[in-house]
Amino acid sequence: LWNKAHDAYIKSELIDNINKLEKSLEKANLLVDHKSVYLANMSHEIRIPLNAVLGMLNMLKKTNLDNDQMAEVEIAQYSSEHLLQLVNMILDNAKFDDEATDLNLVVIDLESDLSKLFKVLEYQAWDKNLDFEFKFLSEKKPKFLLLGDLSRIQQVLINLINNAIKFTHSGKISITIHQTVSNDDNQIVTFYVKDTGVGLSPYEVGKIFKTSKNDDVSTMQHYRGGGMGLSISYKLVKLMGGELEVESKENEGSIFYFSLQLKKTLNLKTEAKEPASDLLNKFDYKFSVLVAEDNKINQKVIKFLLEQQGADCTLVRNGLEAVKLYNILDFDLIFMDIYMPEMDGYEATRTIKATDKYEKNNTPIIAVSASAFEADIKKAKLSGVDDFLAKPIETERLKELLVKYSPQNQSK
């Protein structure tokens, strides 16, 4: 009898614990969902004003400025782009431990793509009266375009350089990018960030990459450069197949470095891709573009950017107006904001694609949104859009889309 009673008790306890675990799992999933919603909202709310700031700075650069004014505008532009990089990094890193993280491989011209980033960070160094230099070395000419995750490489470099500037009070920050030949298909690229700062003790060197998201602020500030930035950088470099390392001595400075094996793609001298702006000039065609956007400042920004590329731009304030105007006038291309009053971009896209007119002309529809997580892009494409343009709008990306969906290319 005792055994039966004991077994019944154990069974009851087991069922009770299973129920508790199921409830805990439900709560955990709910928290994850809330975090995802929060991140999506945060991304959207930050990107909208950044789109306006960067757009207005682009417009200002087209006006009659003297050299000093142009330099000041460029500083503001570089700083805004740096802020965007930091926002992207924070949002991306917030997801890092919660879901599988994939690499976004793109064609990279190291010198061209990274010089602009270094220019932004150079101003921060100068603000502390630090010398700042960056150089690109290659063991073999000509240099090659490479395939890699440019965004993640930039994230790591931002973290390392910001860290170097923060803990260097006099002297110099030196950045070196060294390309060496691995084999016919790959190149080894080593990134060095050297400073003349306060340096690290042996204890700090052992601890520097191990700070967890559960450490409090006092723990993260206890040693030089501690915190999520270097910990995340370490993980990102590992994700890309490398190892982030450091050499340092107290009061003598530090060198942070990592190597990546990147696939070679095109020879810069003979096979470089023609810039989208050159292709647009060859088309000699005035696009008729419908833009659905409810924010007045962003209306002004996208209208300016499109007209700079020779487009004839018609603006509407919501999806309902877009549908009505689409049925009346002919357009080569539609840029559709997602979150609008009366009718959002998803519904407007589905409504347009259900019309008889769309069956005849198949007007490309491009979603434009400050919500630019992978899930947002997938959701937009499931609604039927042909492509996606993230805010803040990058001029080169806009040009690429105009080339891709030009009537000349669509008719091929």
Short mmCIF file of C-alpha atoms in Angstrom, two decimals:
data_model
loop_
_atom_site.label_atom_id
_atom_site.label_comp_id
_atom_site.label_asym_id
_atom_site.label_seq_id
_atom_site.Cartn_x
_atom_site.Cartn_y
_atom_site.Cartn_z
CA LEU A 1 0.00 0.00 0.00
CA TRP A 2 2.83 2.33 0.91
CA ASN A 3 4.50 1.75 -2.47
CA LYS A 4 1.25 2.46 -4.32
CA ALA A 5 0.69 5.61 -2.31
CA HIS A 6 4.28 6.66 -2.87
CA ASP A 7 4.02 6.01 -6.62
CA ALA A 8 0.78 7.99 -6.76
CA TYR A 9 2.46 10.85 -4.91
CA ILE A 10 5.48 10.81 -7.26
CA LYS A 11 3.16 10.71 -10.28
CA SER A 12 1.14 13.62 -8.90
CA GLU A 13 4.31 15.64 -8.25
CA LEU A 14 5.60 14.83 -11.74
CA ILE A 15 2.36 15.97 -13.38
CA ASP A 16 2.38 19.11 -11.24
CA ASN A 17 5.96 19.91 -12.25
CA ILE A 18 5.20 19.27 -15.92
CA ASN A 19 2.26 21.67 -15.69
CA LYS A 20 4.49 24.27 -14.03
CA LEU A 21 7.11 23.84 -16.76
CA GLU A 22 4.46 24.24 -19.47
CA LYS A 23 3.22 27.45 -17.82
CA SER A 24 6.80 28.73 -17.49
CA LEU A 25 7.40 27.96 -21.16
CA GLU A 26 4.24 29.84 -22.11
CA LYS A 27 5.43 32.84 -20.07
CA ALA A 28 8.89 32.66 -21.64
CA ASN A 29 7.42 32.54 -25.14
CA LEU A 30 5.20 35.49 -24.28
CA LEU A 31 8.23 37.47 -23.08
CA VAL A 32 10.10 36.63 -26.29
CA ASP A 33 7.08 37.79 -28.31
CA HIS A 34 6.93 41.02 -26.29
CA LYS A 35 10.65 41.56 -26.84
CA SER A 36 10.25 41.04 -30.60
CA VAL A 37 7.39 43.54 -30.72
CA TYR A 38 9.41 46.02 -28.65
CA LEU A 39 12.43 45.69 -30.95
CA ALA A 40 10.28 46.09 -34.05
CA ASN A 41 8.64 49.22 -32.62
CA MET A 42 11.98 50.61 -31.47
CA SER A 43 13.48 50.06 -34.91
CA HIS A 44 10.55 51.78 -36.58
CA GLU A 45 10.47 54.77 -34.22
CA ILE A 46 14.21 55.46 -34.47
CA ARG A 47 14.56 54.95 -38.21
CA ILE A 48 11.77 57.38 -39.16
CA PRO A 49 13.46 60.54 -37.80
CA LEU A 50 16.85 59.28 -39.01
CA ASN A 51 15.40 59.00 -42.51
CA ALA A 52 14.29 62.63 -42.28
CA VAL A 53 17.65 63.84 -40.93
CA LEU A 54 19.72 62.02 -43.57
CA GLY A 55 17.30 63.03 -46.32
CA MET A 56 17.40 66.70 -45.36
CA LEU A 57 21.19 66.64 -45.17
CA ASN A 58 21.30 65.18 -48.68
CA MET A 59 19.03 67.98 -49.85
CA LEU A 60 21.19 70.57 -48.11
CA LYS A 61 24.32 69.25 -49.87
CA LYS A 62 22.69 70.02 -53.22
CA THR A 63 22.36 73.72 -52.35
CA ASN A 64 24.97 76.44 -52.87
CA LEU A 65 27.33 75.88 -49.92
CA ASP A 66 30.84 77.17 -49.41
CA ASN A 67 33.63 74.77 -48.46
CA ASP A 68 33.27 75.28 -44.70
CA GLN A 69 29.50 74.80 -44.83
CA MET A 70 29.88 71.64 -46.94
CA ALA A 71 32.40 70.24 -44.45
CA GLU A 72 29.99 70.90 -41.58
CA VAL A 73 27.09 69.25 -43.42
CA GLU A 74 29.27 66.23 -44.19
CA ILE A 75 30.21 65.91 -40.50
CA ALA A 76 26.50 65.94 -39.62
CA GLN A 77 25.83 63.37 -42.34
CA TYR A 78 28.68 61.09 -41.26
CA SER A 79 27.54 61.34 -37.64
CA SER A 80 23.94 60.50 -38.56
CA GLU A 81 25.11 57.51 -40.58
CA HIS A 82 27.22 56.44 -37.61
CA LEU A 83 24.14 56.69 -35.39
CA LEU A 84 22.27 54.50 -37.88
CA GLN A 85 25.08 51.95 -37.73
CA LEU A 86 24.84 51.92 -33.93
CA VAL A 87 21.05 51.54 -34.03
CA ASN A 88 21.37 48.63 -36.45
CA MET A 89 24.02 47.07 -34.24
CA ILE A 90 21.95 47.37 -31.05
CA LEU A 91 18.82 45.94 -32.66
CA ASP A 92 20.70 43.16 -34.41
CA ASN A 93 22.65 42.23 -31.29
CA ALA A 94 19.49 42.20 -29.18
CA LYS A 95 18.35 39.25 -31.29
CA PHE A 96 21.74 37.55 -31.35
CA ASP A 97 21.21 35.16 -28.44
CA ASP A 98 17.51 34.61 -29.12
CA GLU A 99 17.54 33.14 -32.60
CA ALA A 100 19.76 31.62 -35.24
CA THR A 101 21.79 34.38 -36.86
CA ASP A 102 22.59 34.10 -40.56
CA LEU A 103 25.29 35.91 -42.48
CA ASN A 104 24.19 38.45 -45.07
CA LEU A 105 26.84 38.00 -47.76
CA VAL A 106 27.39 40.88 -50.17
CA VAL A 107 30.14 41.93 -52.56
CA ILE A 108 32.66 44.11 -50.68
CA ASP A 109 35.21 46.61 -51.92
CA LEU A 110 37.12 46.86 -48.64
CA GLU A 111 38.81 50.20 -49.24
CA SER A 112 35.74 51.94 -50.63
CA ASP A 113 33.20 50.47 -48.20
CA LEU A 114 35.25 50.92 -45.02
CA SER A 115 36.87 54.31 -45.71
CA LYS A 116 33.54 56.08 -45.26
CA LEU A 117 33.05 54.40 -41.88
CA PHE A 118 36.55 55.34 -40.76
CA LYS A 119 35.91 58.97 -41.75
CA VAL A 120 32.95 59.03 -39.35
CA LEU A 121 35.03 57.65 -36.50
CA GLU A 122 37.94 59.94 -37.35
CA TYR A 123 35.89 62.94 -36.21
CA GLN A 124 35.39 61.31 -32.81
CA ALA A 125 39.14 60.81 -32.43
CA TRP A 126 39.86 64.39 -33.44
CA ASP A 127 37.34 65.58 -30.86
CA LYS A 128 39.68 64.10 -28.20
CA ASN A 129 42.78 65.55 -29.93
CA LEU A 130 43.89 62.06 -30.96
CA ASP A 131 45.68 61.28 -34.21
CA PHE A 132 43.75 58.83 -36.38
CA GLU A 133 45.06 56.88 -39.34
CA PHE A 134 43.82 54.02 -41.46
CA LYS A 135 45.51 52.14 -44.26
CA PHE A 136 44.78 49.27 -46.61
CA LEU A 137 47.57 46.85 -47.49
CA SER A 138 47.50 44.14 -50.14
CA GLU A 139 50.22 41.61 -50.92
CA LYS A 140 49.04 41.24 -54.48
CA LYS A 141 47.81 43.63 -57.15
CA PRO A 142 45.18 44.11 -58.43
CA LYS A 143 42.89 44.03 -55.42
CA PHE A 144 39.80 41.85 -55.56
CA LEU A 145 36.21 42.36 -54.61
CA LEU A 146 35.33 39.97 -51.80
CA LEU A 147 32.22 38.22 -50.56
CA GLY A 148 31.41 38.80 -46.89
CA ASP A 149 28.98 40.18 -44.33
CA LEU A 150 29.84 43.87 -44.60
CA SER A 151 27.33 44.96 -41.96
CA ARG A 152 28.79 42.60 -39.35
CA ILE A 153 32.38 43.53 -40.21
CA GLN A 154 31.43 47.19 -39.75
CA GLN A 155 29.71 46.41 -36.44
CA VAL A 156 32.84 44.78 -35.07
CA LEU A 157 35.08 47.62 -36.26
CA ILE A 158 32.74 50.26 -34.78
CA ASN A 159 32.91 48.49 -31.41
CA LEU A 160 36.68 48.12 -31.48
CA ILE A 161 37.39 51.67 -32.65
CA ASN A 162 34.89 53.27 -30.27
CA ASN A 163 36.49 51.28 -27.47
CA ALA A 164 39.97 52.42 -28.52
CA ILE A 165 38.92 56.08 -28.65
CA LYS A 166 37.15 55.86 -25.29
CA PHE A 167 40.20 54.53 -23.44
CA THR A 168 42.91 56.53 -25.24
CA HIS A 169 43.56 59.97 -23.76
CA SER A 170 46.60 60.93 -25.81
CA GLY A 171 48.44 59.57 -28.81
CA LYS A 172 47.02 57.74 -31.78
CA ILE A 173 44.46 55.25 -33.10
CA SER A 174 45.72 53.17 -36.05
CA ILE A 175 43.57 50.95 -38.27
CA THR A 176 45.19 48.52 -40.70
CA ILE A 177 43.38 46.23 -43.14
CA HIS A 178 45.78 43.66 -44.58
CA GLN A 179 44.81 41.41 -47.49
CA THR A 180 46.92 38.31 -48.09
CA VAL A 181 46.44 35.61 -50.70
CA SER A 182 45.14 32.29 -49.37
CA ASN A 183 44.47 30.43 -52.62
CA ASP A 184 42.94 31.04 -56.03
CA ASP A 185 39.44 31.40 -54.58
CA ASN A 186 39.98 33.08 -51.19
CA GLN A 187 41.83 35.88 -49.49
CA ILE A 188 42.73 36.20 -45.82
CA VAL A 189 41.90 39.67 -44.53
CA THR A 190 43.26 40.72 -41.14
CA PHE A 191 41.80 43.74 -39.35
CA TYR A 192 43.96 45.54 -36.76
CA VAL A 193 42.80 48.27 -34.35
CA LYS A 194 45.75 49.68 -32.39
CA ASP A 195 45.68 52.37 -29.70
CA THR A 196 48.04 54.08 -27.27
CA GLY A 197 45.52 53.96 -24.45
CA VAL A 198 45.47 52.70 -20.88
CA GLY A 199 46.01 49.08 -21.86
CA LEU A 200 44.89 45.91 -20.09
CA SER A 201 46.18 43.82 -17.21
CA PRO A 202 46.59 40.04 -17.76
CA TYR A 203 43.39 39.54 -15.72
CA GLU A 204 41.47 41.94 -17.95
CA VAL A 205 42.79 40.27 -21.11
CA GLY A 206 41.38 36.97 -19.86
CA LYS A 207 38.03 38.53 -19.00
CA ILE A 208 37.57 41.03 -21.83
CA PHE A 209 35.38 38.97 -24.20
CA LYS A 210 33.43 37.07 -21.54
CA THR A 211 31.01 39.67 -20.18
CA SER A 212 27.49 38.30 -20.34
CA LYS A 213 24.21 40.14 -20.81
CA ASN A 214 23.46 39.38 -17.14
CA ASP A 215 26.42 41.42 -15.85
CA ASP A 216 25.42 44.72 -14.31
CA VAL A 217 26.79 48.13 -15.30
CA SER A 218 29.37 48.25 -12.50
CA THR A 219 30.77 44.88 -13.60
CA MET A 220 30.96 46.01 -17.23
CA GLN A 221 32.77 49.23 -16.32
CA HIS A 222 35.17 47.54 -13.89
CA TYR A 223 37.75 46.85 -16.53
CA ARG A 224 38.73 48.64 -19.70
CA GLY A 225 36.31 48.12 -22.56
CA GLY A 226 34.20 45.62 -20.66
CA GLY A 227 30.58 45.21 -21.61
CA MET A 228 28.36 43.89 -24.32
CA GLY A 229 30.25 45.55 -27.21
CA LEU A 230 33.37 43.41 -27.12
CA SER A 231 31.47 40.29 -26.07
CA ILE A 232 29.15 40.66 -29.06
CA SER A 233 32.09 41.48 -31.35
CA TYR A 234 33.75 38.24 -30.27
CA LYS A 235 30.60 36.29 -31.15
CA LEU A 236 30.18 38.07 -34.49
CA VAL A 237 33.76 37.34 -35.54
CA LYS A 238 33.25 33.68 -34.56
CA LEU A 239 30.04 33.65 -36.63
CA MET A 240 32.07 34.82 -39.64
CA GLY A 241 34.64 32.07 -39.10
CA GLY A 242 37.34 34.08 -37.33
CA GLU A 243 38.73 34.68 -33.85
CA LEU A 244 38.90 38.08 -32.14
CA GLU A 245 42.16 38.44 -30.20
CA VAL A 246 43.96 41.11 -28.18
CA GLU A 247 47.54 41.95 -27.25
CA SER A 248 47.93 44.55 -24.52
CA LYS A 249 50.08 45.96 -21.73
CA GLU A 250 48.94 48.28 -18.99
CA ASN A 251 49.67 51.94 -19.76
CA GLU A 252 51.12 51.02 -23.17
CA GLY A 253 48.04 50.45 -25.29
CA SER A 254 46.32 47.55 -27.04
CA ILE A 255 45.95 45.85 -30.40
CA PHE A 256 42.67 44.11 -31.17
CA TYR A 257 42.72 42.01 -34.33
CA PHE A 258 40.87 39.30 -36.23
CA SER A 259 41.28 37.47 -39.55
CA LEU A 260 38.56 36.36 -41.96
CA GLN A 261 38.81 34.13 -45.00
CA LEU A 262 36.70 35.80 -47.69
CA LYS A 263 35.86 34.50 -51.13
CA LYS A 264 37.22 36.49 -54.08
CA THR A 265 34.66 37.60 -56.63
CA LEU A 266 35.45 40.14 -59.35
CA ASN A 267 38.65 41.78 -60.52
CA LEU A 268 38.27 45.49 -59.83
CA LYS A 269 40.08 46.59 -62.99
CA THR A 270 38.31 44.47 -65.55
CA GLU A 271 35.02 43.23 -64.14
CA ALA A 272 33.75 45.91 -61.78
CA LYS A 273 30.00 46.36 -61.80
CA GLU A 274 28.77 49.50 -63.54
CA PRO A 275 27.36 51.98 -61.00
CA ALA A 276 23.57 52.24 -60.94
CA SER A 277 23.75 56.02 -61.53
CA ASP A 278 25.65 55.47 -64.81
CA LEU A 279 23.03 52.96 -65.96
CA LEU A 280 20.23 55.41 -65.11
CA ASN A 281 21.92 58.10 -67.21
CA LYS A 282 22.10 55.70 -70.16
CA PHE A 283 18.36 54.96 -69.98
CA ASP A 284 17.43 58.58 -70.80
CA TYR A 285 13.95 57.81 -69.47
CA LYS A 286 11.70 59.72 -67.05
CA PHE A 287 10.10 57.29 -64.61
CA SER A 288 6.52 57.86 -63.55
CA VAL A 289 6.46 56.90 -59.87
CA LEU A 290 3.61 56.70 -57.36
CA VAL A 291 4.67 57.12 -53.72
CA ALA A 292 2.33 56.28 -50.82
CA GLU A 293 3.74 57.87 -47.63
CA ASP A 294 1.86 59.47 -44.73
CA ASN A 295 4.75 61.34 -43.09
CA LYS A 296 5.15 64.81 -44.65
CA ILE A 297 8.89 65.07 -44.01
CA ASN A 298 9.51 61.61 -45.46
CA GLN A 299 7.33 62.57 -48.44
CA LYS A 300 9.67 65.48 -49.08
CA VAL A 301 12.75 63.28 -48.70
CA ILE A 302 11.70 60.49 -51.06
CA LYS A 303 10.32 62.98 -53.61
CA PHE A 304 13.66 64.79 -53.61
CA LEU A 305 15.65 61.55 -53.95
CA LEU A 306 13.48 60.28 -56.81
CA GLU A 307 13.50 63.58 -58.68
CA GLN A 308 17.31 63.63 -58.36
CA GLN A 309 17.24 60.41 -60.42
CA GLY A 310 14.95 61.92 -63.05
CA ALA A 311 11.67 60.45 -61.83
CA ASP A 312 8.28 62.14 -62.09
CA CYS A 313 6.90 61.65 -58.57
CA THR A 314 3.23 61.62 -57.49
CA LEU A 315 2.55 61.58 -53.73
CA VAL A 316 -0.44 60.18 -51.82
CA ARG A 317 -0.97 59.96 -48.04
CA ASN A 318 -2.30 56.41 -47.57
CA GLY A 319 -3.02 53.09 -49.22
CA LEU A 320 -6.60 54.00 -50.10
CA GLU A 321 -5.48 57.04 -52.10
CA ALA A 322 -2.80 54.89 -53.78
CA VAL A 323 -5.39 52.36 -54.95
CA LYS A 324 -7.71 55.09 -56.28
CA LEU A 325 -4.94 56.90 -58.16
CA TYR A 326 -3.50 53.66 -59.54
CA ASN A 327 -6.84 52.92 -61.19
CA ILE A 328 -6.89 56.37 -62.83
CA LEU A 329 -3.27 56.99 -63.90
CA ASP A 330 -0.42 54.88 -65.29
CA PHE A 331 2.81 54.45 -63.31
CA ASP A 332 6.07 52.62 -64.00
CA LEU A 333 6.75 51.94 -60.33
CA ILE A 334 5.04 52.19 -56.93
CA PHE A 335 6.81 52.87 -53.62
CA MET A 336 4.47 51.76 -50.84
CA ASP A 337 4.98 52.71 -47.19
CA ILE A 338 3.75 49.92 -44.91
CA TYR A 339 2.25 51.66 -41.89
CA MET A 340 -0.32 54.25 -43.04
CA PRO A 341 -3.78 55.35 -41.87
CA GLU A 342 -7.07 54.27 -43.53
CA MET A 343 -5.39 51.49 -45.54
CA ASP A 344 -1.90 50.15 -44.84
CA GLY A 345 0.65 49.12 -47.43
CA TYR A 346 -0.09 45.40 -47.14
CA GLU A 347 -3.77 45.80 -47.94
CA ALA A 348 -3.13 48.40 -50.64
CA THR A 349 -0.66 46.05 -52.36
CA ARG A 350 -3.12 43.14 -52.29
CA THR A 351 -5.93 45.39 -53.58
CA ILE A 352 -3.84 46.74 -56.47
CA LYS A 353 -2.65 43.27 -57.46
CA ALA A 354 -6.27 42.05 -57.56
CA THR A 355 -7.31 44.64 -60.18
CA ASP A 356 -7.80 43.96 -63.88
CA LYS A 357 -5.39 46.78 -64.63
CA TYR A 358 -2.59 45.08 -62.71
CA GLU A 359 -3.10 41.87 -64.68
CA LYS A 360 -2.26 43.84 -67.82
CA ASN A 361 0.68 45.98 -66.72
CA ASN A 362 2.18 44.25 -63.62
CA THR A 363 3.43 47.51 -62.10
CA PRO A 364 6.27 46.67 -59.67
CA ILE A 365 5.49 47.57 -56.04
CA ILE A 366 8.34 48.27 -53.62
CA ALA A 367 7.66 48.30 -49.88
CA VAL A 368 9.27 51.21 -48.01
CA SER A 369 9.50 50.83 -44.25
CA ALA A 370 11.49 51.72 -41.16
CA SER A 371 10.63 48.24 -39.83
CA ALA A 372 13.43 46.37 -41.52
CA PHE A 373 13.98 43.13 -39.62
CA GLU A 374 14.10 39.95 -41.69
CA ALA A 375 10.59 39.08 -40.46
CA ASP A 376 9.29 42.46 -41.67
CA ILE A 377 10.80 41.94 -45.11
CA LYS A 378 9.30 38.43 -45.36
CA LYS A 379 5.88 39.70 -44.27
CA ALA A 380 5.99 42.46 -46.88
CA LYS A 381 6.93 40.02 -49.64
CA LEU A 382 4.15 37.64 -48.57
CA SER A 383 1.70 40.52 -49.09
CA GLY A 384 2.83 40.61 -52.71
CA VAL A 385 5.42 43.39 -52.94
CA ASP A 386 8.22 42.88 -55.43
CA ASP A 387 11.02 44.34 -53.34
CA PHE A 388 11.89 46.16 -50.13
CA LEU A 389 13.52 49.53 -49.41
CA ALA A 390 14.52 50.21 -45.80
CA LYS A 391 14.40 53.59 -44.12
CA PRO A 392 16.59 55.56 -43.81
CA ILE A 393 16.72 55.40 -47.60
CA GLU A 394 20.18 54.82 -49.06
CA THR A 395 20.57 56.63 -52.38
CA GLU A 396 22.58 53.84 -54.00
CA ARG A 397 19.96 51.24 -53.02
CA LEU A 398 17.24 53.47 -54.50
CA LYS A 399 19.21 53.75 -57.75
CA GLU A 400 19.64 49.96 -57.89
CA LEU A 401 15.87 49.48 -57.57
CA LEU A 402 15.16 52.05 -60.29
CA VAL A 403 17.56 50.22 -62.60
CA LYS A 404 16.18 46.79 -61.68
CA TYR A 405 12.53 47.76 -62.27
CA SER A 406 13.04 50.17 -65.16
CA PRO A 407 10.77 49.55 -68.18
CA GLN A 408 13.91 48.75 -70.21
CA ASN A 409 14.90 45.90 -67.89
CA GLN A 410 11.31 44.72 -67.34
CA SER A 411 10.82 44.29 -71.08
CA LYS A 412 13.86 42.02 -71.45
#
